[in-house]
């Protein structure tokens, strides 16, 4: 991986870095790519940088990075102008951090008297494919009956309050949020630095409701690479929407406002579902291999569907146990619906009784949660036998605005609607 770092871009390394990419496309000042939807990977070849700007937000169809830090915020203002200021400041910071640069005036400002704009722990580190993805929750549009920012009429109908599913044990302190930001990177320090700096910028306008760290991606979106394994030891992401699968993305992930009857600001956006799913690891570890495979519907070693020999063999749902996970969530059991899974494992220490507080921080993107995620979750919560090993402890649904164009800011189409 290229190790172009924040300081290096402006110091001795600047000339080299510039030369390395100059042939590939136009660069704006400071080593950032010329922005806008056209500033795609095609014109920006630093392998550690995922372009922030584009027609869709990064961090959705981006090949999944190794680490995640997701944070939910509550807004503490009812002033739309304050939200616009926040989103503009966040956009500037996100644009810089995803390019491996420091926030604002940097970590070492000229004046010793003021606190640095950047908290500094990412100094010297490359961007490691950092992406930052913003979502807007139901509470943004309406809270306790109040039209908070005069945008109630812009709430997409698909941005529902998720129903209570069988077995849910949701902790209110791990659930919901007016806003969400998903940070993904190949280095945890980079993801944590990004969230910390966004939290700092939000001071006075938005407060942290909860945040979750994740490691070991549990769903690949890169079918040609080895499929990762989740904490139950099974390959996860064999059947997922691939990052390059534009047809499936168009069909199942990106909102088409005209066709979907959605407000136009969400055109090219999507919906993000997050579920913090605690996994009863110790109980699972006492379950026989045969039973584990019956519960999932795939073999543990190769990941092949039960009754087949290869991981990528076609799934025939009728050949799988009726209450197995894969049979119940497969598109053939769900009117052809797919979702894009992008979750991470977590281990938040242990619970004081010697049990690991571990699980899957499930993240999925879909075009309409009412027809894609909700029926699937309802079904597995009440029918799959795997549910005995799982407890959903956190939850959220957010509308994810489209990407940020040149000179634009996050959620501009909504805030200027
Ligand atoms: C801790 C909880 C979960 C575990 C351990 C788990 C595990 C797995 C495994 C091992 C696979 C097979 C490999 C693959 O095709 O990716 C799979 C597939 C899948 N899972 Fe899950 N999963 C969990 C939660 C969920 C939830 C909450 C949903 C959605 C409501 C979901 C939806 C799917 C879908 C859509 C597939 C692909 C099915 C196919 O197309 O064949 N999973 N999961």
CSV table of C-alpha atoms and ligand atoms in Angstrom, one decimal:
chain,number,residue,atom,x,y,z
A,1,UNK,CA,0.0,0.0,0.0
A,2,UNK,CA,1.2,3.5,-0.8
A,3,UNK,CA,2.2,5.2,2.4
A,4,UNK,CA,1.6,8.8,1.5
A,5,UNK,CA,0.8,10.5,4.8
A,6,UNK,CA,-0.9,13.7,5.9
A,7,UNK,CA,2.4,15.6,6.6
A,8,UNK,CA,4.1,14.0,3.6
A,9,UNK,CA,1.6,15.5,1.2
A,10,UNK,CA,2.8,19.0,2.1
A,11,UNK,CA,6.4,18.4,3.0
A,12,UNK,CA,9.2,16.7,1.1
A,13,UNK,CA,6.8,14.0,-0.2
A,14,UNK,CA,4.5,16.5,-1.9
A,15,UNK,CA,6.5,16.7,-5.2
A,16,UNK,CA,6.7,12.9,-5.4
A,17,UNK,CA,3.1,12.4,-4.5
A,18,UNK,CA,2.0,15.0,-7.1
A,19,UNK,CA,4.2,13.4,-9.7
A,20,UNK,CA,2.8,9.9,-9.0
A,21,UNK,CA,-0.7,11.0,-9.8
A,22,UNK,CA,-0.3,13.9,-12.1
A,23,UNK,CA,-0.5,11.7,-15.2
A,24,UNK,CA,-3.7,10.2,-14.0
A,25,UNK,CA,-5.9,13.2,-13.8
A,26,UNK,CA,-6.3,16.8,-12.8
A,27,UNK,CA,-5.4,17.7,-9.2
A,28,UNK,CA,-6.7,20.6,-7.2
A,29,UNK,CA,-4.6,22.5,-4.7
A,30,UNK,CA,-3.0,20.5,-1.9
A,31,UNK,CA,-2.9,17.1,-3.5
A,32,UNK,CA,-6.7,16.6,-3.3
A,33,UNK,CA,-8.3,15.3,-6.5
A,34,UNK,CA,-10.4,17.7,-8.5
A,35,UNK,CA,-13.7,17.2,-6.8
A,36,UNK,CA,-17.2,16.4,-8.1
A,37,UNK,CA,-18.9,13.3,-9.4
A,38,UNK,CA,-16.3,13.1,-12.1
A,39,UNK,CA,-13.5,12.7,-9.5
A,40,UNK,CA,-13.8,9.0,-9.4
A,41,UNK,CA,-11.2,6.3,-8.8
A,42,UNK,CA,-10.4,6.6,-12.5
A,43,UNK,CA,-8.8,10.0,-12.0
A,44,UNK,CA,-7.4,9.4,-8.5
A,45,UNK,CA,-5.0,6.5,-8.2
A,46,UNK,CA,-3.7,6.6,-4.6
A,47,UNK,CA,-4.7,3.2,-3.4
A,48,UNK,CA,-5.1,4.4,0.2
A,49,UNK,CA,-7.7,7.0,-0.8
A,50,UNK,CA,-11.3,6.4,-1.6
A,51,UNK,CA,-12.7,9.6,-3.2
A,52,UNK,CA,-15.1,11.4,-0.8
A,53,UNK,CA,-17.1,13.1,-3.6
A,54,UNK,CA,-19.2,11.3,-6.2
A,55,UNK,CA,-22.8,10.6,-7.2
A,56,UNK,CA,-23.3,8.2,-4.2
A,57,UNK,CA,-21.7,8.4,-0.8
A,58,UNK,CA,-18.6,6.3,-0.3
A,59,UNK,CA,-18.7,3.5,2.3
A,60,UNK,CA,-21.6,1.7,0.7
A,61,UNK,CA,-20.5,0.2,-2.6
A,62,UNK,CA,-16.9,0.6,-1.6
A,63,UNK,CA,-15.0,-2.7,-1.1
A,64,UNK,CA,-15.4,-3.3,2.7
A,65,UNK,CA,-12.5,-2.0,4.8
A,66,UNK,CA,-11.2,-3.9,7.8
A,67,UNK,CA,-12.3,-1.6,10.6
A,68,UNK,CA,-15.4,0.4,11.6
A,69,UNK,CA,-16.4,3.1,14.0
A,70,UNK,CA,-20.0,4.1,13.7
A,71,UNK,CA,-21.5,6.9,15.8
A,72,UNK,CA,-25.1,8.1,16.2
A,73,UNK,CA,-25.8,11.8,17.1
A,74,UNK,CA,-28.8,13.7,18.5
A,75,UNK,CA,-29.1,17.2,17.3
A,76,UNK,CA,-29.3,19.8,20.2
A,77,UNK,CA,-30.6,22.6,18.0
A,78,UNK,CA,-33.8,23.5,16.2
A,79,UNK,CA,-32.1,26.0,14.0
A,80,UNK,CA,-31.7,24.8,10.4
A,81,UNK,CA,-28.9,27.3,9.7
A,82,UNK,CA,-26.9,25.7,12.5
A,83,UNK,CA,-27.3,22.3,10.9
A,84,UNK,CA,-26.2,23.7,7.6
A,85,UNK,CA,-23.1,25.1,9.3
A,86,UNK,CA,-22.4,21.8,10.9
A,87,UNK,CA,-22.8,19.8,7.7
A,88,UNK,CA,-20.6,22.2,5.8
A,89,UNK,CA,-17.9,22.0,8.4
A,90,UNK,CA,-18.2,18.2,8.5
A,91,UNK,CA,-18.0,18.0,4.7
A,92,UNK,CA,-14.8,20.0,4.7
A,93,UNK,CA,-13.3,17.8,7.5
A,94,UNK,CA,-14.5,14.6,5.8
A,95,UNK,CA,-13.1,15.7,2.5
A,96,UNK,CA,-9.7,16.3,4.1
A,97,UNK,CA,-9.5,13.3,6.3
A,98,UNK,CA,-10.5,10.8,3.6
A,99,UNK,CA,-7.7,12.3,1.5
A,100,UNK,CA,-5.2,11.7,4.4
A,101,UNK,CA,-5.1,15.3,5.4
A,102,UNK,CA,-5.5,17.1,8.7
A,103,UNK,CA,-8.7,18.9,9.7
A,104,UNK,CA,-8.7,22.7,9.3
A,105,UNK,CA,-5.5,24.3,10.2
A,106,UNK,CA,-4.1,21.0,11.3
A,107,UNK,CA,-2.8,19.4,14.5
A,108,UNK,CA,0.0,21.9,15.1
A,109,UNK,CA,-1.4,25.3,14.6
A,110,UNK,CA,0.8,28.4,14.2
A,111,UNK,CA,-0.6,29.9,17.4
A,112,UNK,CA,0.1,27.9,20.6
A,113,UNK,CA,-2.7,29.7,22.4
A,114,UNK,CA,-5.5,27.9,20.5
A,115,UNK,CA,-6.5,24.3,20.6
A,116,UNK,CA,-5.5,22.5,17.4
A,117,UNK,CA,-8.2,22.0,14.8
A,118,UNK,CA,-7.1,18.4,14.4
A,119,UNK,CA,-6.7,16.1,17.3
A,120,UNK,CA,-3.4,14.7,15.9
A,121,UNK,CA,-3.5,10.9,16.4
A,122,UNK,CA,-3.5,10.3,12.7
A,123,UNK,CA,-0.4,12.4,12.0
A,124,UNK,CA,2.0,10.5,9.8
A,125,UNK,CA,-0.6,7.8,8.9
A,126,UNK,CA,-2.0,7.2,5.4
A,127,UNK,CA,-5.8,7.5,4.8
A,128,UNK,CA,-6.1,3.6,4.7
A,129,UNK,CA,-9.2,3.9,2.5
A,130,UNK,CA,-11.2,5.9,5.0
A,131,UNK,CA,-14.8,6.5,4.1
A,132,UNK,CA,-17.4,8.5,6.0
A,133,UNK,CA,-21.1,7.9,5.3
A,134,UNK,CA,-23.8,10.1,6.7
A,135,UNK,CA,-27.4,9.1,7.4
A,136,UNK,CA,-30.5,11.0,8.6
A,137,UNK,CA,-32.8,9.4,11.1
A,138,UNK,CA,-36.6,9.8,11.6
A,139,UNK,CA,-36.0,12.2,14.6
A,140,UNK,CA,-34.4,14.7,12.3
A,141,UNK,CA,-37.8,15.3,10.6
A,142,UNK,CA,-40.0,15.2,13.6
A,143,UNK,CA,-39.4,15.0,17.3
A,144,UNK,CA,-42.2,14.9,19.9
A,145,UNK,CA,-44.7,16.1,17.2
A,146,UNK,CA,-42.5,19.1,16.3
A,147,UNK,CA,-41.4,19.9,12.8
A,148,UNK,CA,-37.9,20.6,13.9
A,149,UNK,CA,-36.3,22.1,10.8
A,150,UNK,CA,-39.4,22.8,8.7
A,151,UNK,CA,-38.5,19.6,6.7
A,152,UNK,CA,-41.2,17.3,8.0
A,153,UNK,CA,-42.8,17.1,4.5
A,154,UNK,CA,-39.4,15.8,3.2
A,155,UNK,CA,-39.4,12.7,5.3
A,156,UNK,CA,-39.3,9.7,3.0
A,157,UNK,CA,-42.2,7.3,3.7
A,158,UNK,CA,-39.7,4.4,3.8
A,159,UNK,CA,-37.9,6.1,6.7
A,160,UNK,CA,-40.1,4.3,9.3
A,161,UNK,CA,-39.6,3.6,12.9
A,162,UNK,CA,-38.5,0.0,12.8
A,163,UNK,CA,-41.1,-2.4,14.3
A,164,UNK,CA,-40.3,-4.4,17.4
A,165,UNK,CA,-39.1,-7.8,16.3
A,166,UNK,CA,-39.5,-11.0,18.3
A,167,UNK,CA,-36.8,-11.4,20.9
A,168,UNK,CA,-35.6,-7.8,20.6
A,169,UNK,CA,-33.9,-6.5,23.8
A,170,UNK,CA,-33.1,-3.1,22.6
A,171,UNK,CA,-31.1,-0.8,24.8
A,172,UNK,CA,-32.3,2.8,24.2
A,173,UNK,CA,-28.8,4.0,24.7
A,174,UNK,CA,-27.7,1.9,21.8
A,175,UNK,CA,-30.7,2.6,19.6
A,176,UNK,CA,-31.7,5.4,17.2
A,177,UNK,CA,-30.2,8.8,16.6
A,178,UNK,CA,-31.0,11.8,14.5
A,179,UNK,CA,-27.9,11.3,12.5
A,180,UNK,CA,-25.4,8.5,12.0
A,181,UNK,CA,-21.9,8.5,10.6
A,182,UNK,CA,-20.2,5.3,9.6
A,183,UNK,CA,-16.4,5.5,9.4
A,184,UNK,CA,-14.6,2.6,7.8
A,185,UNK,CA,-10.9,2.3,7.2
A,186,UNK,CA,-8.2,-0.3,7.2
A,187,UNK,CA,-6.6,1.1,10.3
A,188,UNK,CA,-8.8,1.5,13.5
A,189,UNK,CA,-6.8,4.6,14.5
A,190,UNK,CA,-7.9,6.3,11.3
A,191,UNK,CA,-11.6,5.5,11.8
A,192,UNK,CA,-11.5,6.5,15.4
A,193,UNK,CA,-9.7,9.7,14.6
A,194,UNK,CA,-12.3,10.6,12.0
A,195,UNK,CA,-15.2,10.1,14.3
A,196,UNK,CA,-13.5,11.9,17.2
A,197,UNK,CA,-12.9,15.0,15.0
A,198,UNK,CA,-16.5,15.0,13.7
A,199,UNK,CA,-17.7,14.8,17.3
A,200,UNK,CA,-15.5,17.7,18.2
A,201,UNK,CA,-16.7,19.8,15.4
A,202,UNK,CA,-20.3,19.1,16.4
A,203,UNK,CA,-19.9,20.5,19.9
A,204,UNK,CA,-22.8,22.7,20.7
A,205,UNK,CA,-25.0,21.4,17.8
A,206,UNK,CA,-25.1,17.6,18.1
A,207,UNK,CA,-24.2,15.2,20.9
A,208,UNK,CA,-23.1,11.6,20.7
A,209,UNK,CA,-25.9,9.2,21.5
A,210,UNK,CA,-23.9,6.0,21.1
A,211,UNK,CA,-21.0,4.7,19.1
A,212,UNK,CA,-19.7,1.2,18.2
A,213,UNK,CA,-16.3,-0.1,17.1
A,214,UNK,CA,-16.1,-3.0,14.8
A,215,UNK,CA,-13.3,-5.2,13.4
A,216,UNK,CA,-13.1,-8.1,11.0
A,217,UNK,CA,-15.5,-7.3,8.3
A,218,UNK,CA,-18.3,-9.9,8.4
A,219,UNK,CA,-19.5,-9.4,4.8
A,220,UNK,CA,-17.3,-9.1,1.8
A,221,UNK,CA,-18.4,-7.1,-1.2
A,222,UNK,CA,-15.5,-8.3,-3.2
A,223,UNK,CA,-16.5,-11.8,-4.5
A,224,UNK,CA,-13.0,-12.5,-5.9
A,225,UNK,CA,-11.3,-12.3,-2.5
A,226,UNK,CA,-11.4,-14.8,0.3
A,227,UNK,CA,-14.7,-14.5,2.1
A,228,UNK,CA,-14.3,-13.3,5.7
A,229,UNK,CA,-15.6,-15.3,8.7
A,230,UNK,CA,-17.9,-14.1,11.4
A,231,UNK,CA,-17.5,-14.9,15.2
A,232,UNK,CA,-19.5,-18.1,14.7
A,233,UNK,CA,-16.6,-19.2,12.5
A,234,UNK,CA,-18.7,-19.3,9.3
A,235,UNK,CA,-17.9,-17.6,6.0
A,236,UNK,CA,-20.0,-14.5,5.7
A,237,UNK,CA,-20.7,-12.5,2.6
A,238,UNK,CA,-20.5,-15.4,0.0
A,239,UNK,CA,-23.8,-14.2,-1.4
A,240,UNK,CA,-23.8,-10.4,-1.2
A,241,UNK,CA,-24.1,-7.6,-3.6
A,242,UNK,CA,-20.6,-7.0,-5.0
A,243,UNK,CA,-19.1,-3.5,-4.9
A,244,UNK,CA,-18.9,-3.6,-8.7
A,245,UNK,CA,-22.3,-5.1,-9.4
A,246,UNK,CA,-23.9,-2.0,-10.8
A,247,UNK,CA,-27.1,-3.8,-11.9
A,248,UNK,CA,-27.9,-5.3,-8.4
A,249,UNK,CA,-26.9,-1.9,-6.8
A,250,UNK,CA,-29.3,-0.1,-9.1
A,251,UNK,CA,-32.1,-2.6,-8.4
A,252,UNK,CA,-31.7,-3.1,-4.7
A,253,UNK,CA,-29.7,-0.3,-3.2
A,254,UNK,CA,-29.9,3.1,-4.8
A,255,UNK,CA,-33.1,5.0,-4.4
A,256,UNK,CA,-34.7,6.1,-7.7
A,257,UNK,CA,-36.9,9.0,-6.4
A,258,UNK,CA,-39.3,9.1,-9.3
A,259,UNK,CA,-39.9,5.3,-9.3
A,260,UNK,CA,-39.9,4.9,-5.6
A,261,UNK,CA,-42.2,7.8,-4.8
A,262,UNK,CA,-39.5,9.3,-2.6
A,263,UNK,CA,-38.7,13.0,-2.1
A,264,UNK,CA,-36.3,14.1,-4.8
A,265,UNK,CA,-33.5,15.0,-2.3
A,266,UNK,CA,-32.9,11.2,-1.8
A,267,UNK,CA,-32.4,10.4,-5.4
A,268,UNK,CA,-29.2,8.3,-5.6
A,269,UNK,CA,-29.2,7.8,-1.9
A,270,UNK,CA,-30.2,4.7,0.1
A,271,UNK,CA,-31.3,3.5,3.5
A,272,UNK,CA,-28.9,2.2,6.2
A,273,UNK,CA,-30.0,-0.4,8.8
A,274,UNK,CA,-27.8,-1.1,11.8
A,275,UNK,CA,-28.5,-3.8,14.4
A,276,UNK,CA,-26.2,-4.6,17.3
A,277,UNK,CA,-26.6,-8.3,17.6
A,278,UNK,CA,-25.0,-10.0,20.7
A,279,UNK,CA,-24.0,-13.5,19.9
A,280,UNK,CA,-24.1,-16.2,22.7
A,281,UNK,CA,-20.6,-17.3,21.9
A,282,UNK,CA,-20.2,-19.7,24.8
A,283,UNK,CA,-23.5,-21.6,24.0
A,284,UNK,CA,-22.5,-21.7,20.4
A,285,UNK,CA,-19.1,-23.1,21.2
A,286,UNK,CA,-20.8,-26.1,23.0
A,287,UNK,CA,-22.9,-26.8,19.9
A,288,UNK,CA,-21.8,-29.7,17.6
A,289,UNK,CA,-20.4,-28.9,14.2
A,290,UNK,CA,-23.3,-30.7,12.5
A,291,UNK,CA,-25.9,-28.7,14.4
A,292,UNK,CA,-24.1,-25.4,13.7
A,293,UNK,CA,-24.2,-26.2,10.0
A,294,UNK,CA,-27.9,-27.1,10.1
A,295,UNK,CA,-28.6,-23.7,11.8
A,296,UNK,CA,-26.7,-21.8,9.1
A,297,UNK,CA,-27.5,-23.9,6.1
A,298,UNK,CA,-23.9,-24.0,4.9
A,299,UNK,CA,-20.8,-26.0,5.8
A,300,UNK,CA,-18.3,-24.5,8.1
A,301,UNK,CA,-15.1,-25.3,6.3
A,302,UNK,CA,-15.8,-24.5,2.7
A,303,UNK,CA,-18.9,-22.4,3.1
A,304,UNK,CA,-20.7,-24.5,0.5
A,305,UNK,CA,-24.6,-24.7,0.8
A,306,UNK,CA,-25.5,-27.9,2.5
A,307,UNK,CA,-25.6,-30.7,0.0
A,308,UNK,CA,-23.1,-29.0,-2.3
A,309,UNK,CA,-19.4,-29.1,-2.4
A,310,UNK,CA,-18.2,-25.6,-3.4
A,311,UNK,CA,-18.7,-22.2,-1.7
A,312,UNK,CA,-20.0,-20.6,-4.8
A,313,UNK,CA,-22.4,-23.4,-5.8
A,314,UNK,CA,-25.9,-22.1,-6.4
A,315,UNK,CA,-28.1,-22.2,-3.4
A,316,UNK,CA,-31.2,-24.4,-3.8
A,317,UNK,CA,-33.3,-23.3,-0.9
A,318,UNK,CA,-35.5,-26.4,-0.9
A,319,UNK,CA,-32.3,-28.5,-0.2
A,320,UNK,CA,-31.6,-26.5,3.1
A,321,UNK,CA,-33.2,-27.1,6.5
A,322,UNK,CA,-36.5,-25.1,6.7
A,323,UNK,CA,-35.4,-23.1,9.7
A,324,UNK,CA,-31.8,-22.5,8.6
A,325,UNK,CA,-30.6,-18.9,8.3
A,326,UNK,CA,-29.6,-19.0,4.6
A,327,UNK,CA,-32.9,-20.6,3.5
A,328,UNK,CA,-34.9,-17.9,5.3
A,329,UNK,CA,-32.9,-14.9,4.1
A,330,UNK,CA,-32.1,-16.0,0.5
A,331,UNK,CA,-33.7,-13.9,-2.2
A,332,UNK,CA,-35.8,-16.9,-3.4
A,333,UNK,CA,-37.5,-16.9,0.0
A,334,UNK,CA,-37.9,-13.1,-0.1
A,335,UNK,CA,-39.7,-12.2,-3.4
A,336,UNK,CA,-36.3,-11.8,-5.0
A,337,UNK,CA,-35.1,-9.1,-2.6
A,338,UNK,CA,-31.4,-8.6,-1.9
A,339,UNK,CA,-29.7,-6.3,0.6
A,340,UNK,CA,-26.1,-5.1,0.7
A,341,UNK,CA,-24.6,-6.4,3.9
A,342,UNK,CA,-21.6,-4.5,5.3
A,343,UNK,CA,-21.3,-5.5,9.0
A,344,UNK,CA,-18.5,-5.9,11.4
A,345,UNK,CA,-17.7,-8.2,14.4
A,346,UNK,CA,-17.4,-6.6,17.8
A,347,UNK,CA,-16.0,-7.6,21.2
A,348,UNK,CA,-16.7,-5.1,23.9
A,349,UNK,CA,-14.9,-6.9,26.6
A,350,UNK,CA,-16.8,-9.3,28.8
A,351,UNK,CA,-20.0,-8.9,30.8
A,352,UNK,CA,-18.7,-9.5,34.4
A,353,UNK,CA,-19.9,-13.1,34.4
A,354,UNK,CA,-17.1,-14.3,32.2
A,355,UNK,CA,-19.1,-14.2,29.0
A,356,UNK,CA,-17.8,-12.2,26.0
A,357,UNK,CA,-19.8,-9.2,25.1
A,358,UNK,CA,-19.4,-10.0,21.5
A,359,UNK,CA,-21.4,-10.2,18.3
A,360,UNK,CA,-22.2,-8.8,14.9
A,361,UNK,CA,-22.7,-5.1,14.3
A,362,UNK,CA,-25.0,-5.8,11.3
A,363,UNK,CA,-25.2,-3.0,8.8
A,364,UNK,CA,-27.2,-3.3,5.6
A,365,UNK,CA,-28.0,-0.9,2.8
A,366,UNK,CA,-31.2,-1.2,0.9
A,367,UNK,CA,-33.6,0.8,-1.3
A,368,UNK,CA,-36.7,0.3,0.7
A,369,UNK,CA,-36.5,-1.2,4.2
A,370,UNK,CA,-40.2,-1.8,4.3
A,371,UNK,CA,-40.0,-4.4,1.6
A,372,UNK,CA,-36.4,-5.6,1.9
A,373,UNK,CA,-35.1,-5.6,5.5
A,374,UNK,CA,-38.2,-5.6,7.7
A,375,UNK,CA,-39.9,-8.8,6.2
A,376,UNK,CA,-36.5,-10.6,6.3
A,377,UNK,CA,-35.9,-9.7,9.9
A,378,UNK,CA,-39.4,-10.5,11.0
A,379,UNK,CA,-39.1,-13.9,9.5
A,380,UNK,CA,-35.8,-14.8,11.0
A,381,UNK,CA,-36.6,-13.4,14.4
A,382,UNK,CA,-39.6,-15.7,14.6
A,383,UNK,CA,-38.6,-18.7,12.6
A,384,UNK,CA,-34.9,-19.3,12.5
A,385,UNK,CA,-33.3,-21.6,15.1
A,386,UNK,CA,-30.2,-19.5,15.0
A,387,UNK,CA,-32.2,-16.8,16.9
A,388,UNK,CA,-31.7,-18.8,20.1
A,389,UNK,CA,-28.0,-17.8,19.9
A,390,UNK,CA,-28.7,-14.1,19.2
A,391,UNK,CA,-30.0,-11.0,21.1
A,392,UNK,CA,-30.5,-7.8,19.3
A,393,UNK,CA,-29.4,-5.0,21.6
A,394,UNK,CA,-29.2,-2.0,19.4
A,395,UNK,CA,-31.0,-0.7,16.3
A,396,UNK,CA,-31.3,2.1,13.9
A,397,UNK,CA,-32.6,3.2,10.5
A,398,UNK,CA,-31.4,6.2,8.6
A,399,UNK,CA,-32.0,7.7,5.1
A,400,UNK,CA,-28.6,8.1,3.4
A,401,UNK,CA,-28.4,11.1,1.1
A,402,UNK,CA,-26.8,10.9,-2.3
A,403,UNK,CA,-23.1,11.7,-2.7
A,404,UNK,CA,-21.6,15.1,-2.4
A,405,UNK,CA,-20.9,16.9,-5.7
A,406,UNK,CA,-18.2,19.6,-6.4
A,407,UNK,CA,-18.5,22.5,-4.0
A,408,UNK,CA,-21.5,20.9,-2.3
A,409,UNK,CA,-22.0,19.6,1.3
A,410,UNK,CA,-23.5,16.6,2.9
A,411,UNK,CA,-27.3,16.4,2.7
A,412,UNK,CA,-27.4,19.7,0.7
A,413,UNK,CA,-30.4,18.5,-1.4
A,414,UNK,CA,-32.4,18.0,1.8
A,415,UNK,CA,-31.4,21.1,3.7
A,416,UNK,CA,-32.1,23.3,0.7
A,417,UNK,CA,-35.3,21.4,-0.3
B,1,LIG,C1,-25.4,-12.6,14.1
B,1,LIG,C2,-26.3,-12.7,13.2
B,1,LIG,C3,-26.0,-13.3,11.8
B,1,LIG,C4,-25.1,-14.3,11.5
B,1,LIG,C5,-24.2,-15.0,12.4
B,1,LIG,C6,-25.3,-14.4,10.0
B,1,LIG,C7,-24.5,-15.3,9.3
B,1,LIG,C8,-24.7,-15.6,7.9
B,1,LIG,C9,-24.0,-16.5,7.2
B,1,LIG,C10,-22.9,-17.5,7.7
B,1,LIG,C11,-24.4,-16.4,5.9
B,1,LIG,C12,-23.9,-17.3,4.7
B,1,LIG,C13,-22.8,-16.8,3.9
B,1,LIG,C14,-23.3,-15.7,2.9
B,1,LIG,O1,-23.9,-16.0,1.9
B,1,LIG,O2,-23.0,-14.6,3.2
B,1,LIG,C15,-25.4,-15.4,5.8
B,1,LIG,C16,-26.0,-15.0,4.7
B,1,LIG,C17,-27.0,-14.0,4.7
B,1,LIG,N1,-27.5,-13.3,5.8
B,1,LIG,FE1,-26.9,-13.5,7.7
B,1,LIG,N2,-26.2,-13.6,9.6
B,1,LIG,C18,-26.7,-12.9,10.7
B,1,LIG,C19,-27.7,-11.9,10.6
B,1,LIG,C20,-28.4,-11.5,9.5
B,1,LIG,C21,-29.5,-10.6,9.5
B,1,LIG,C22,-30.0,-9.8,10.7
B,1,LIG,C23,-29.9,-10.5,8.2
B,1,LIG,C24,-31.0,-9.7,7.6
B,1,LIG,C25,-32.2,-9.5,8.2
B,1,LIG,C26,-29.1,-11.4,7.4
B,1,LIG,C27,-29.2,-11.6,6.1
B,1,LIG,C28,-28.4,-12.4,5.3
B,1,LIG,C29,-28.5,-12.5,3.9
B,1,LIG,C30,-29.5,-11.8,3.0
B,1,LIG,C31,-27.6,-13.5,3.5
B,1,LIG,C32,-27.4,-14.0,2.1
B,1,LIG,C33,-28.3,-15.2,1.8
B,1,LIG,C34,-28.1,-15.7,0.3
B,1,LIG,O3,-28.3,-14.9,-0.6
B,1,LIG,O4,-27.9,-16.9,0.2
B,1,LIG,N3,-28.2,-12.0,8.2
B,1,LIG,N4,-25.5,-14.9,7.1
